[in-house]
Amino acid sequence: MDELTEYDVLIIGGAMVGGSLALGLLDSGLRVAIIDATRPEERLASSAGERAIALSQGSVQLLDRLGLWAAIGSRAAAIKRIHISDRGHFGKARLSAEKEGVKALGYVATAHTIEMAIHNRLQKAGVELFCPAELIAIEAGSNGAEITVSREGKKQKFRCQLVVGADGGQSTVRQLNHIEQEIREYHQTVVSVVVRPGINGKETAYERFTSSGPLAFLPIEGGLYSVVWTMDGADVEEIMALPDERFLERLQECFGYKLGKLELAGKRGAFPLCLVRAKEMLAPRALLIGNASHQIHPVGGQGFNLGLRDAAQLAEQLLAASEEGRDLGDEAVLRKYSELREKDHKAVIEATDGLVRLFSSDFGPLALARNVGLVAMDHLPVTKSAISRFAMGLSGRMPRLQTRQGEKV
Ligand SMILES: Cc1cc2nc3c(=O)[nH]c(=O)nc-3n(C[C@H](O)[C@H](O)[C@H](O)COP(=O)(O)OP(=O)(O)OC[C@H]3O[C@@H](n4cnc5c(N)ncnc54)[C@H](O)[C@@H]3O)c2cc1C
């Protein structure tokens, strides 16, 4: 066993959310290290790296503060308009950046672009990364936590004041702290793929609600579109096994010809969906953030946006606690973080879950209600503006990192 290494904060999981937290703590004087079970290149080699992440305006501001927007923005596509429709029904709604008085309603970048920008910046800043290294044990005491990781077949121990679990939906930090999960199965799977449209998409994102679930077309770099196609779990095997030509026909049947004839431009990936929420965000000397705390349906494109706000809020909290000379693992510090994040989590989870339920139902009155809702939204500027602000990630309380004065992005 190697000797004990000491840190102030140990982040378990250095993907998009954990990596963002580490960047938020740069120049704080705190000793921070990341422990991750997989190398970013391995994680991003599959279709998981190609998945499009819709970034809200709020996230763009945060990424800018973290020094990442120059790298991500140069490879991101702007969303100038969002077109929402309900297949086989009359309702439609349109959101527009111009009407909201903003440059864009949001941006889309691939997970690969975002994670590599984070990783490169962490490397440049000299943040210590232990990888591949897997967390296997945590012991929390009054003076600190001791954690054990398995690294190249050997066990290594670390000490710290606070362990942050940014280790995804199957979080080991959560499991080792015996925090239970609330799981809501949707019996749905997302099939993701990149397509080339037959006509110029003019920076418009499409969200189409079908009887099997939502179908989103998000503009990405190079005039391409990333498709996020939600379908019943039972249909996935068949769809994934179809030859390319048949797969395209089925996709086109569902989406129509608003973007002309589609061509495949990437690999298909399948992601089973459920709402997974940890029943607690905190444990002795440990906190859960990002997907470790909440893994939501990608319908509204909010998972990373929400996790990034977790990282920004926690960075703000830890910087303040450190300036006051407090113990970073103190329960009062952790509890304050959890109280500040609760409202945002609840709002996003309820909105996303409500959308999935409402739009996956073919029950007559509900189908009518959602169509009337879409039509009303198109005609009521107040509702539409509130929804736009929610989609842009500008509603509710913002972490300070996001609202600090600075140049506009
Ligand atoms: C198809 C799809 C589309 C999506 N679209 C959007 C979108 O448009 N907008 C949006 O905001 N969000 C979107 N999301 C959600 C978004 O991808 C996630 O919210 C985000 O990736 C979560 O990041 P994370 O860092 O919390 O967790 P993860 O990405 O799961 O990372 C967890 C990390 O922890 C590491 N780890 C796990 N266990 C251990 C261990 N024991 N020891 C050490 N390390 C460990 C892993 O190796 C990994 O690096 C989408 C998701 C899907 C599936």
Short mmCIF file of C-alpha atoms and ligand atoms in Angstrom, two decimals:
data_model
loop_
_atom_site.label_atom_id
_atom_site.label_comp_id
_atom_site.label_asym_id
_atom_site.label_seq_id
_atom_site.Cartn_x
_atom_site.Cartn_y
_atom_site.Cartn_z
CA MET A 1 0.00 0.00 0.00
CA ASP A 2 1.36 3.49 -0.94
CA GLU A 3 1.64 6.25 1.66
CA LEU A 4 -1.40 8.39 2.50
CA THR A 5 -1.81 11.48 0.24
CA GLU A 6 -3.64 14.54 1.66
CA TYR A 7 -6.08 16.83 -0.15
CA ASP A 8 -8.77 19.32 0.82
CA VAL A 9 -11.30 18.11 -1.77
CA LEU A 10 -11.29 14.80 -3.64
CA ILE A 11 -13.62 14.63 -6.62
CA ILE A 12 -14.66 11.12 -7.63
CA GLY A 13 -15.54 11.25 -11.34
CA GLY A 14 -13.82 13.72 -13.65
CA ALA A 15 -16.32 13.80 -16.52
CA MET A 16 -18.33 16.93 -17.39
CA VAL A 17 -19.64 17.76 -13.90
CA GLY A 18 -16.71 16.68 -11.71
CA GLY A 19 -14.24 18.31 -14.12
CA SER A 20 -16.22 21.57 -14.02
CA LEU A 21 -16.13 21.61 -10.22
CA ALA A 22 -12.34 21.17 -10.25
CA LEU A 23 -12.06 24.14 -12.64
CA GLY A 24 -14.34 26.21 -10.38
CA LEU A 25 -11.87 25.62 -7.54
CA LEU A 26 -8.75 26.67 -9.50
CA ASP A 27 -6.68 29.45 -7.89
CA SER A 28 -8.50 28.92 -4.57
CA GLY A 29 -5.40 27.62 -2.83
CA LEU A 30 -7.34 24.42 -2.05
CA ARG A 31 -5.63 21.10 -2.73
CA VAL A 32 -7.96 19.36 -5.17
CA ALA A 33 -7.56 16.07 -7.03
CA ILE A 34 -9.78 13.99 -9.30
CA ILE A 35 -10.09 10.22 -9.27
CA ASP A 36 -11.67 8.57 -12.28
CA ALA A 37 -12.18 4.94 -13.21
CA THR A 38 -11.94 5.53 -16.98
CA ARG A 39 -9.77 7.62 -19.30
CA PRO A 40 -11.69 10.37 -21.16
CA GLU A 41 -10.57 9.05 -24.57
CA GLU A 42 -12.06 5.62 -23.75
CA ARG A 43 -15.29 7.08 -22.38
CA LEU A 44 -15.79 9.25 -25.44
CA ALA A 45 -14.73 6.79 -28.15
CA SER A 46 -18.23 5.29 -28.55
CA SER A 47 -21.48 6.95 -29.62
CA ALA A 48 -21.56 8.36 -26.04
CA GLY A 49 -19.04 10.96 -27.22
CA GLU A 50 -21.15 11.88 -30.25
CA ARG A 51 -24.28 12.65 -28.22
CA ALA A 52 -25.29 16.27 -28.51
CA ILE A 53 -25.54 18.33 -25.37
CA ALA A 54 -27.86 21.33 -25.64
CA LEU A 55 -26.34 24.08 -23.51
CA SER A 56 -28.57 26.74 -22.01
CA GLN A 57 -27.55 30.43 -22.03
CA GLY A 58 -26.92 30.10 -18.30
CA SER A 59 -24.50 27.22 -18.93
CA VAL A 60 -22.71 29.20 -21.62
CA GLN A 61 -22.11 31.96 -19.06
CA LEU A 62 -20.81 29.43 -16.54
CA LEU A 63 -18.54 27.71 -19.08
CA ASP A 64 -17.18 31.13 -19.99
CA ARG A 65 -16.34 31.86 -16.34
CA LEU A 66 -14.56 28.51 -16.19
CA GLY A 67 -12.41 29.51 -19.18
CA LEU A 68 -13.96 26.87 -21.43
CA TRP A 69 -16.27 28.73 -23.76
CA ALA A 70 -13.60 29.75 -26.29
CA ALA A 71 -12.78 26.07 -26.93
CA ILE A 72 -16.38 24.81 -26.79
CA GLY A 73 -18.04 27.78 -28.51
CA SER A 74 -15.80 27.49 -31.58
CA ARG A 75 -17.21 23.99 -32.17
CA ALA A 76 -20.79 24.56 -30.97
CA ALA A 77 -23.86 25.31 -33.10
CA ALA A 78 -26.22 28.10 -32.09
CA ILE A 79 -29.97 27.46 -31.70
CA LYS A 80 -31.78 30.51 -33.05
CA ARG A 81 -35.23 28.96 -33.13
CA ILE A 82 -36.99 26.01 -31.47
CA HIS A 83 -39.91 24.43 -33.23
CA ILE A 84 -42.12 22.22 -31.08
CA SER A 85 -44.82 20.02 -32.62
CA ASP A 86 -47.01 17.04 -31.84
CA ARG A 87 -47.08 14.32 -34.50
CA GLY A 88 -50.56 13.68 -35.89
CA HIS A 89 -52.08 16.62 -33.96
CA PHE A 90 -52.53 20.32 -34.65
CA GLY A 91 -50.47 21.94 -31.86
CA LYS A 92 -47.26 23.77 -32.69
CA ALA A 93 -45.12 26.31 -30.87
CA ARG A 94 -42.12 28.34 -31.89
CA LEU A 95 -39.52 29.99 -29.69
CA SER A 96 -37.16 32.51 -31.20
CA ALA A 97 -33.92 34.11 -30.02
CA GLU A 98 -34.80 37.30 -31.88
CA LYS A 99 -38.09 37.67 -30.00
CA GLU A 100 -36.36 36.97 -26.69
CA GLY A 101 -33.75 39.63 -27.53
CA VAL A 102 -30.81 37.22 -27.19
CA LYS A 103 -28.14 36.05 -29.65
CA ALA A 104 -29.21 32.41 -29.30
CA LEU A 105 -31.68 30.36 -27.26
CA GLY A 106 -28.86 27.95 -26.56
CA TYR A 107 -25.95 26.13 -28.13
CA VAL A 108 -25.28 22.50 -28.93
CA ALA A 109 -21.90 20.81 -28.60
CA THR A 110 -21.02 17.14 -28.55
CA ALA A 111 -20.14 15.50 -25.24
CA HIS A 112 -16.70 14.87 -26.76
CA THR A 113 -16.08 18.59 -27.39
CA ILE A 114 -17.18 19.58 -23.87
CA GLU A 115 -15.30 16.87 -22.04
CA MET A 116 -12.07 17.32 -24.01
CA ALA A 117 -12.16 21.10 -23.40
CA ILE A 118 -12.53 20.43 -19.66
CA HIS A 119 -9.83 17.77 -19.67
CA ASN A 120 -7.32 19.92 -21.60
CA ARG A 121 -7.85 22.87 -19.28
CA LEU A 122 -7.48 20.69 -16.19
CA GLN A 123 -4.22 19.30 -17.57
CA LYS A 124 -2.92 22.76 -18.42
CA ALA A 125 -3.76 24.02 -14.93
CA GLY A 126 -1.93 21.03 -13.42
CA VAL A 127 -4.92 19.60 -11.54
CA GLU A 128 -3.97 16.14 -10.32
CA LEU A 129 -5.88 13.32 -11.99
CA PHE A 130 -5.60 9.72 -10.82
CA CYS A 131 -6.89 7.62 -13.71
CA PRO A 132 -7.78 4.84 -14.20
CA ALA A 133 -8.41 4.54 -10.47
CA GLU A 134 -11.61 3.26 -8.93
CA LEU A 135 -13.02 4.29 -5.58
CA ILE A 136 -13.67 1.23 -3.42
CA ALA A 137 -13.98 2.45 0.19
CA ILE A 138 -14.70 5.60 2.23
CA GLU A 139 -14.31 6.09 5.97
CA ALA A 140 -15.50 9.40 7.37
CA GLY A 141 -14.29 10.66 10.74
CA SER A 142 -14.46 13.91 12.73
CA ASN A 143 -11.10 15.15 11.34
CA GLY A 144 -11.45 14.02 7.74
CA ALA A 145 -12.31 11.21 5.36
CA GLU A 146 -10.04 8.41 4.27
CA ILE A 147 -10.71 6.86 0.92
CA THR A 148 -9.29 3.79 -0.78
CA VAL A 149 -8.96 3.41 -4.53
CA SER A 150 -7.92 0.50 -6.66
CA ARG A 151 -5.22 1.56 -9.12
CA GLU A 152 -3.41 -0.78 -11.46
CA GLY A 153 -4.30 -3.73 -9.24
CA LYS A 154 -3.00 -2.01 -6.08
CA LYS A 155 -4.83 -0.23 -3.28
CA GLN A 156 -4.00 3.42 -2.61
CA LYS A 157 -5.28 5.59 0.25
CA PHE A 158 -6.05 9.32 0.31
CA ARG A 159 -7.18 11.69 3.04
CA CYS A 160 -9.35 14.76 2.54
CA GLN A 161 -11.85 17.07 4.21
CA LEU A 162 -14.57 16.46 1.63
CA VAL A 163 -15.35 13.72 -0.90
CA VAL A 164 -17.48 14.86 -3.85
CA GLY A 165 -19.34 12.15 -5.73
CA ALA A 166 -19.52 13.24 -9.37
CA ASP A 167 -19.40 9.60 -10.39
CA GLY A 168 -22.61 9.29 -12.40
CA GLY A 169 -25.87 7.37 -12.12
CA GLN A 170 -24.26 4.28 -10.52
CA SER A 171 -22.34 6.45 -8.04
CA THR A 172 -20.03 4.46 -5.77
CA VAL A 173 -19.88 7.44 -3.36
CA ARG A 174 -23.65 7.14 -3.00
CA GLN A 175 -23.58 3.37 -2.57
CA LEU A 176 -20.74 3.40 -0.03
CA ASN A 177 -22.72 5.96 1.99
CA HIS A 178 -25.85 3.78 1.85
CA ILE A 179 -27.91 6.53 0.20
CA GLU A 180 -30.91 5.01 -1.51
CA GLN A 181 -32.20 5.97 -4.94
CA GLU A 182 -35.69 6.76 -6.09
CA ILE A 183 -36.08 5.15 -9.51
CA ARG A 184 -38.87 5.84 -11.97
CA GLU A 185 -38.75 3.55 -14.98
CA TYR A 186 -40.01 5.09 -18.23
CA HIS A 187 -39.64 1.79 -20.15
CA GLN A 188 -38.19 3.95 -22.89
CA THR A 189 -34.82 4.15 -24.59
CA VAL A 190 -33.16 6.99 -26.42
CA VAL A 191 -31.61 6.16 -29.77
CA SER A 192 -29.09 8.80 -30.78
CA VAL A 193 -27.55 9.31 -34.20
CA VAL A 194 -26.04 12.10 -36.32
CA VAL A 195 -27.69 12.93 -39.68
CA ARG A 196 -26.99 15.27 -42.58
CA PRO A 197 -30.14 17.22 -43.56
CA GLY A 198 -31.14 17.56 -47.22
CA ILE A 199 -31.70 21.30 -46.74
CA ASN A 200 -30.09 23.97 -44.57
CA GLY A 201 -31.56 23.73 -41.05
CA LYS A 202 -31.08 27.49 -40.45
CA GLU A 203 -30.08 27.03 -36.80
CA THR A 204 -33.49 25.63 -35.87
CA ALA A 205 -33.88 22.86 -33.29
CA TYR A 206 -36.92 20.62 -33.55
CA GLU A 207 -38.73 18.88 -30.74
CA ARG A 208 -41.49 16.60 -32.02
CA PHE A 209 -43.71 14.65 -29.67
CA THR A 210 -44.77 11.27 -31.01
CA SER A 211 -46.94 8.55 -29.43
CA SER A 212 -43.83 6.56 -28.48
CA GLY A 213 -42.00 9.57 -27.03
CA PRO A 214 -40.19 12.79 -27.97
CA LEU A 215 -37.98 13.09 -31.03
CA ALA A 216 -35.45 15.94 -31.04
CA PHE A 217 -33.29 17.22 -33.89
CA LEU A 218 -30.50 19.45 -32.62
CA PRO A 219 -28.23 21.40 -34.98
CA ILE A 220 -24.53 20.61 -34.45
CA GLU A 221 -21.20 21.63 -36.01
CA GLY A 222 -20.88 21.47 -39.81
CA GLY A 223 -24.61 21.82 -40.64
CA LEU A 224 -25.33 18.34 -39.22
CA TYR A 225 -28.10 17.36 -36.83
CA SER A 226 -27.94 15.18 -33.76
CA VAL A 227 -31.08 13.12 -33.37
CA VAL A 228 -32.36 12.12 -29.94
CA TRP A 229 -35.14 9.64 -30.62
CA THR A 230 -37.08 8.33 -27.63
CA MET A 231 -38.99 5.10 -28.14
CA ASP A 232 -40.61 2.26 -26.20
CA GLY A 233 -38.01 -0.08 -24.77
CA ALA A 234 -39.66 -2.97 -26.64
CA ASP A 235 -39.06 -1.33 -30.07
CA VAL A 236 -35.38 -0.56 -29.59
CA GLU A 237 -33.90 -3.90 -30.48
CA GLU A 238 -35.77 -3.92 -33.78
CA ILE A 239 -34.80 -0.31 -34.64
CA MET A 240 -31.14 -0.81 -33.72
CA ALA A 241 -30.97 -3.97 -35.86
CA LEU A 242 -32.42 -2.32 -38.99
CA PRO A 243 -30.09 -1.81 -41.95
CA ASP A 244 -29.17 1.89 -42.41
CA GLU A 245 -31.61 2.49 -45.25
CA ARG A 246 -34.61 1.08 -43.35
CA PHE A 247 -33.57 2.92 -40.20
CA LEU A 248 -33.55 6.20 -42.12
CA GLU A 249 -36.95 5.49 -43.63
CA ARG A 250 -38.42 4.90 -40.16
CA LEU A 251 -36.83 8.07 -38.82
CA GLN A 252 -38.08 10.09 -41.77
CA GLU A 253 -41.61 8.67 -41.33
CA CYS A 254 -41.62 9.88 -37.74
CA PHE A 255 -40.06 13.30 -38.33
CA GLY A 256 -41.29 14.25 -41.79
CA TYR A 257 -39.42 16.28 -44.43
CA LYS A 258 -38.89 19.65 -42.68
CA LEU A 259 -35.15 19.10 -43.14
CA GLY A 260 -35.41 17.44 -46.56
CA LYS A 261 -34.10 13.92 -47.18
CA LEU A 262 -31.86 12.79 -44.33
CA GLU A 263 -28.55 10.93 -44.65
CA LEU A 264 -26.76 9.05 -41.87
CA ALA A 265 -23.55 10.72 -40.68
CA GLY A 266 -22.69 8.80 -37.50
CA LYS A 267 -23.08 5.69 -35.39
CA ARG A 268 -26.32 4.74 -33.62
CA GLY A 269 -26.29 4.57 -29.83
CA ALA A 270 -28.98 3.40 -27.39
CA PHE A 271 -29.47 4.78 -23.85
CA PRO A 272 -32.20 3.22 -21.64
CA LEU A 273 -34.12 5.89 -19.72
CA CYS A 274 -35.27 6.26 -16.19
CA LEU A 275 -35.44 9.00 -13.60
CA VAL A 276 -32.93 8.20 -10.89
CA ARG A 277 -32.68 10.46 -7.91
CA ALA A 278 -30.57 9.96 -4.80
CA LYS A 279 -32.77 10.36 -1.71
CA GLU A 280 -30.07 12.55 -0.07
CA MET A 281 -27.40 14.83 -1.51
CA LEU A 282 -25.14 14.61 1.54
CA ALA A 283 -23.54 12.09 3.87
CA PRO A 284 -20.77 12.51 6.46
CA ARG A 285 -17.97 14.41 4.63
CA ALA A 286 -19.53 13.59 1.25
CA LEU A 287 -21.74 15.30 -1.30
CA LEU A 288 -23.33 14.08 -4.53
CA ILE A 289 -23.50 16.28 -7.61
CA GLY A 290 -24.52 15.88 -11.28
CA ASN A 291 -25.85 12.49 -12.38
CA ALA A 292 -24.74 10.95 -9.08
CA SER A 293 -27.51 13.00 -7.50
CA HIS A 294 -30.07 13.12 -10.34
CA GLN A 295 -30.20 11.37 -13.69
CA ILE A 296 -33.07 12.75 -15.74
CA HIS A 297 -34.72 12.09 -19.10
CA PRO A 298 -32.84 13.93 -21.88
CA VAL A 299 -36.11 15.28 -23.35
CA GLY A 300 -35.54 18.85 -22.21
CA GLY A 301 -31.74 18.68 -22.58
CA GLN A 302 -31.28 19.65 -18.91
CA GLY A 303 -29.08 16.95 -17.29
CA PHE A 304 -25.67 18.53 -17.76
CA ASN A 305 -27.07 22.05 -17.43
CA LEU A 306 -28.41 21.12 -13.99
CA GLY A 307 -25.17 19.33 -13.03
CA LEU A 308 -23.10 22.33 -14.09
CA ARG A 309 -25.16 24.54 -11.77
CA ASP A 310 -24.46 22.01 -8.98
CA ALA A 311 -20.72 22.32 -9.66
CA ALA A 312 -20.87 26.14 -9.75
CA GLN A 313 -22.89 26.35 -6.54
CA LEU A 314 -20.58 23.96 -4.73
CA ALA A 315 -17.48 25.83 -5.90
CA GLU A 316 -19.01 29.07 -4.58
CA GLN A 317 -19.84 27.42 -1.25
CA LEU A 318 -16.40 25.85 -0.79
CA LEU A 319 -14.57 29.06 -1.69
CA ALA A 320 -16.61 30.96 0.91
CA ALA A 321 -16.08 28.26 3.57
CA SER A 322 -12.34 28.21 2.87
CA GLU A 323 -12.07 32.01 3.13
CA GLU A 324 -13.78 31.79 6.52
CA GLY A 325 -11.30 29.09 7.56
CA ARG A 326 -14.03 26.49 8.01
CA ASP A 327 -13.77 22.73 7.71
CA LEU A 328 -15.00 21.97 4.16
CA GLY A 329 -16.65 18.74 5.29
CA ASP A 330 -18.59 20.46 8.06
CA GLU A 331 -22.22 19.36 7.99
CA ALA A 332 -23.48 22.96 8.02
CA VAL A 333 -21.49 23.73 4.83
CA LEU A 334 -22.86 20.64 3.09
CA ARG A 335 -26.40 21.24 4.30
CA LYS A 336 -26.40 24.81 3.00
CA TYR A 337 -25.35 23.55 -0.44
CA SER A 338 -28.10 20.94 -0.43
CA GLU A 339 -30.74 23.49 0.61
CA LEU A 340 -29.68 25.91 -2.12
CA ARG A 341 -29.82 23.24 -4.83
CA GLU A 342 -33.06 21.55 -3.78
CA LYS A 343 -35.43 23.99 -5.51
CA ASP A 344 -33.63 23.92 -8.86
CA HIS A 345 -33.46 20.08 -8.82
CA LYS A 346 -37.15 19.81 -8.01
CA ALA A 347 -38.20 22.29 -10.71
CA VAL A 348 -36.15 20.65 -13.49
CA ILE A 349 -37.07 17.09 -12.50
CA GLU A 350 -40.78 17.89 -12.28
CA ALA A 351 -40.81 19.82 -15.56
CA THR A 352 -38.95 17.06 -17.40
CA ASP A 353 -40.97 14.24 -15.88
CA GLY A 354 -44.22 16.11 -16.58
CA LEU A 355 -43.25 16.62 -20.21
CA VAL A 356 -42.42 12.94 -20.69
CA ARG A 357 -45.72 11.83 -19.16
CA LEU A 358 -47.85 14.39 -20.97
CA PHE A 359 -46.33 13.84 -24.37
CA SER A 360 -46.05 10.06 -24.27
CA SER A 361 -49.78 9.69 -23.66
CA ASP A 362 -52.20 9.03 -26.47
CA PHE A 363 -55.17 9.40 -24.12
CA GLY A 364 -57.60 11.77 -25.94
CA PRO A 365 -58.08 14.54 -23.34
CA LEU A 366 -54.34 14.69 -22.63
CA ALA A 367 -53.49 14.81 -26.32
CA LEU A 368 -56.00 17.65 -26.68
CA ALA A 369 -54.66 19.47 -23.61
CA ARG A 370 -51.10 19.37 -24.87
CA ASN A 371 -52.14 20.61 -28.28
CA VAL A 372 -54.16 23.43 -26.81
CA GLY A 373 -51.14 24.11 -24.59
CA LEU A 374 -48.79 24.31 -27.57
CA VAL A 375 -51.15 26.58 -29.47
CA ALA A 376 -51.65 28.79 -26.41
CA MET A 377 -47.91 28.95 -25.89
CA ASP A 378 -47.49 30.17 -29.45
CA HIS A 379 -49.96 32.98 -28.81
CA LEU A 380 -49.23 34.00 -25.24
CA PRO A 381 -45.93 35.85 -25.11
CA VAL A 382 -45.73 35.73 -21.30
CA THR A 383 -45.92 31.91 -21.09
CA LYS A 384 -43.60 31.56 -24.02
CA SER A 385 -41.07 33.92 -22.54
CA ALA A 386 -41.14 32.06 -19.22
CA ILE A 387 -40.60 28.76 -21.04
CA SER A 388 -37.80 30.27 -23.12
CA ARG A 389 -36.08 31.53 -19.98
CA PHE A 390 -36.44 28.08 -18.39
CA ALA A 391 -35.01 26.44 -21.53
CA MET A 392 -32.19 28.98 -21.60
CA GLY A 393 -31.38 28.19 -17.97
CA LEU A 394 -31.90 31.77 -16.83
CA SER A 395 -34.80 31.30 -14.44
CA GLY A 396 -34.49 30.80 -10.67
CA ARG A 397 -31.45 31.43 -8.52
CA MET A 398 -28.12 31.46 -10.34
CA PRO A 399 -24.84 30.46 -8.68
CA ARG A 400 -22.64 33.55 -8.23
CA LEU A 401 -20.03 32.25 -10.67
CA GLN A 402 -22.69 32.75 -13.33
CA THR A 403 -23.89 36.22 -12.40
CA ARG A 404 -20.53 37.85 -11.73
CA GLN A 405 -20.00 40.91 -13.90
CA GLY A 406 -18.02 40.31 -17.05
CA GLU A 407 -18.06 40.51 -20.81
CA LYS A 408 -21.23 39.27 -22.51
CA VAL A 409 -21.12 35.97 -24.36
C1 LIG B 1 -28.81 10.61 -25.13
C2 LIG B 1 -28.55 11.68 -24.11
C3 LIG B 1 -28.69 13.01 -24.47
C4 LIG B 1 -28.44 14.01 -23.52
N1 LIG B 1 -28.62 15.31 -23.89
C5 LIG B 1 -28.40 16.29 -22.99
C6 LIG B 1 -28.57 17.67 -23.37
O1 LIG B 1 -28.94 17.99 -24.49
N2 LIG B 1 -28.31 18.64 -22.44
C7 LIG B 1 -27.92 18.33 -21.15
O2 LIG B 1 -27.72 19.25 -20.34
N3 LIG B 1 -27.77 17.03 -20.78
C8 LIG B 1 -27.99 16.01 -21.66
N4 LIG B 1 -27.80 14.71 -21.28
C9 LIG B 1 -27.38 14.42 -19.89
C10 LIG B 1 -25.88 14.52 -19.68
O3 LIG B 1 -25.20 13.71 -20.63
C11 LIG B 1 -25.52 14.08 -18.26
O4 LIG B 1 -26.32 14.79 -17.35
C12 LIG B 1 -24.06 14.34 -17.94
O5 LIG B 1 -23.23 13.67 -18.86
C13 LIG B 1 -23.74 13.86 -16.53
O6 LIG B 1 -22.37 14.09 -16.26
P1 LIG B 1 -21.70 13.62 -14.89
O7 LIG B 1 -20.30 14.16 -14.94
O8 LIG B 1 -22.55 13.95 -13.73
O9 LIG B 1 -21.69 12.00 -14.93
P2 LIG B 1 -21.02 10.96 -15.94
O10 LIG B 1 -20.87 11.51 -17.30
O11 LIG B 1 -21.80 9.69 -15.78
O12 LIG B 1 -19.55 10.74 -15.36
C14 LIG B 1 -19.29 9.95 -14.22
C15 LIG B 1 -17.78 9.76 -14.12
O13 LIG B 1 -17.49 9.04 -12.90
C16 LIG B 1 -16.54 8.03 -13.15
N5 LIG B 1 -16.76 6.95 -12.15
C17 LIG B 1 -17.86 6.19 -11.98
N6 LIG B 1 -17.69 5.34 -10.94
C18 LIG B 1 -16.45 5.59 -10.44
C19 LIG B 1 -15.69 5.03 -9.37
N7 LIG B 1 -16.14 4.06 -8.57
N8 LIG B 1 -14.43 5.51 -9.14
C20 LIG B 1 -13.93 6.51 -9.92
N9 LIG B 1 -14.61 7.07 -10.95
C21 LIG B 1 -15.86 6.60 -11.21
C22 LIG B 1 -16.84 7.58 -14.59
O14 LIG B 1 -15.70 6.97 -15.18
C23 LIG B 1 -17.19 8.92 -15.27
O15 LIG B 1 -16.06 9.57 -15.78
C24 LIG B 1 -28.04 13.69 -22.20
C25 LIG B 1 -27.89 12.33 -21.84
C26 LIG B 1 -28.15 11.33 -22.78
C27 LIG B 1 -27.99 9.89 -22.36
#
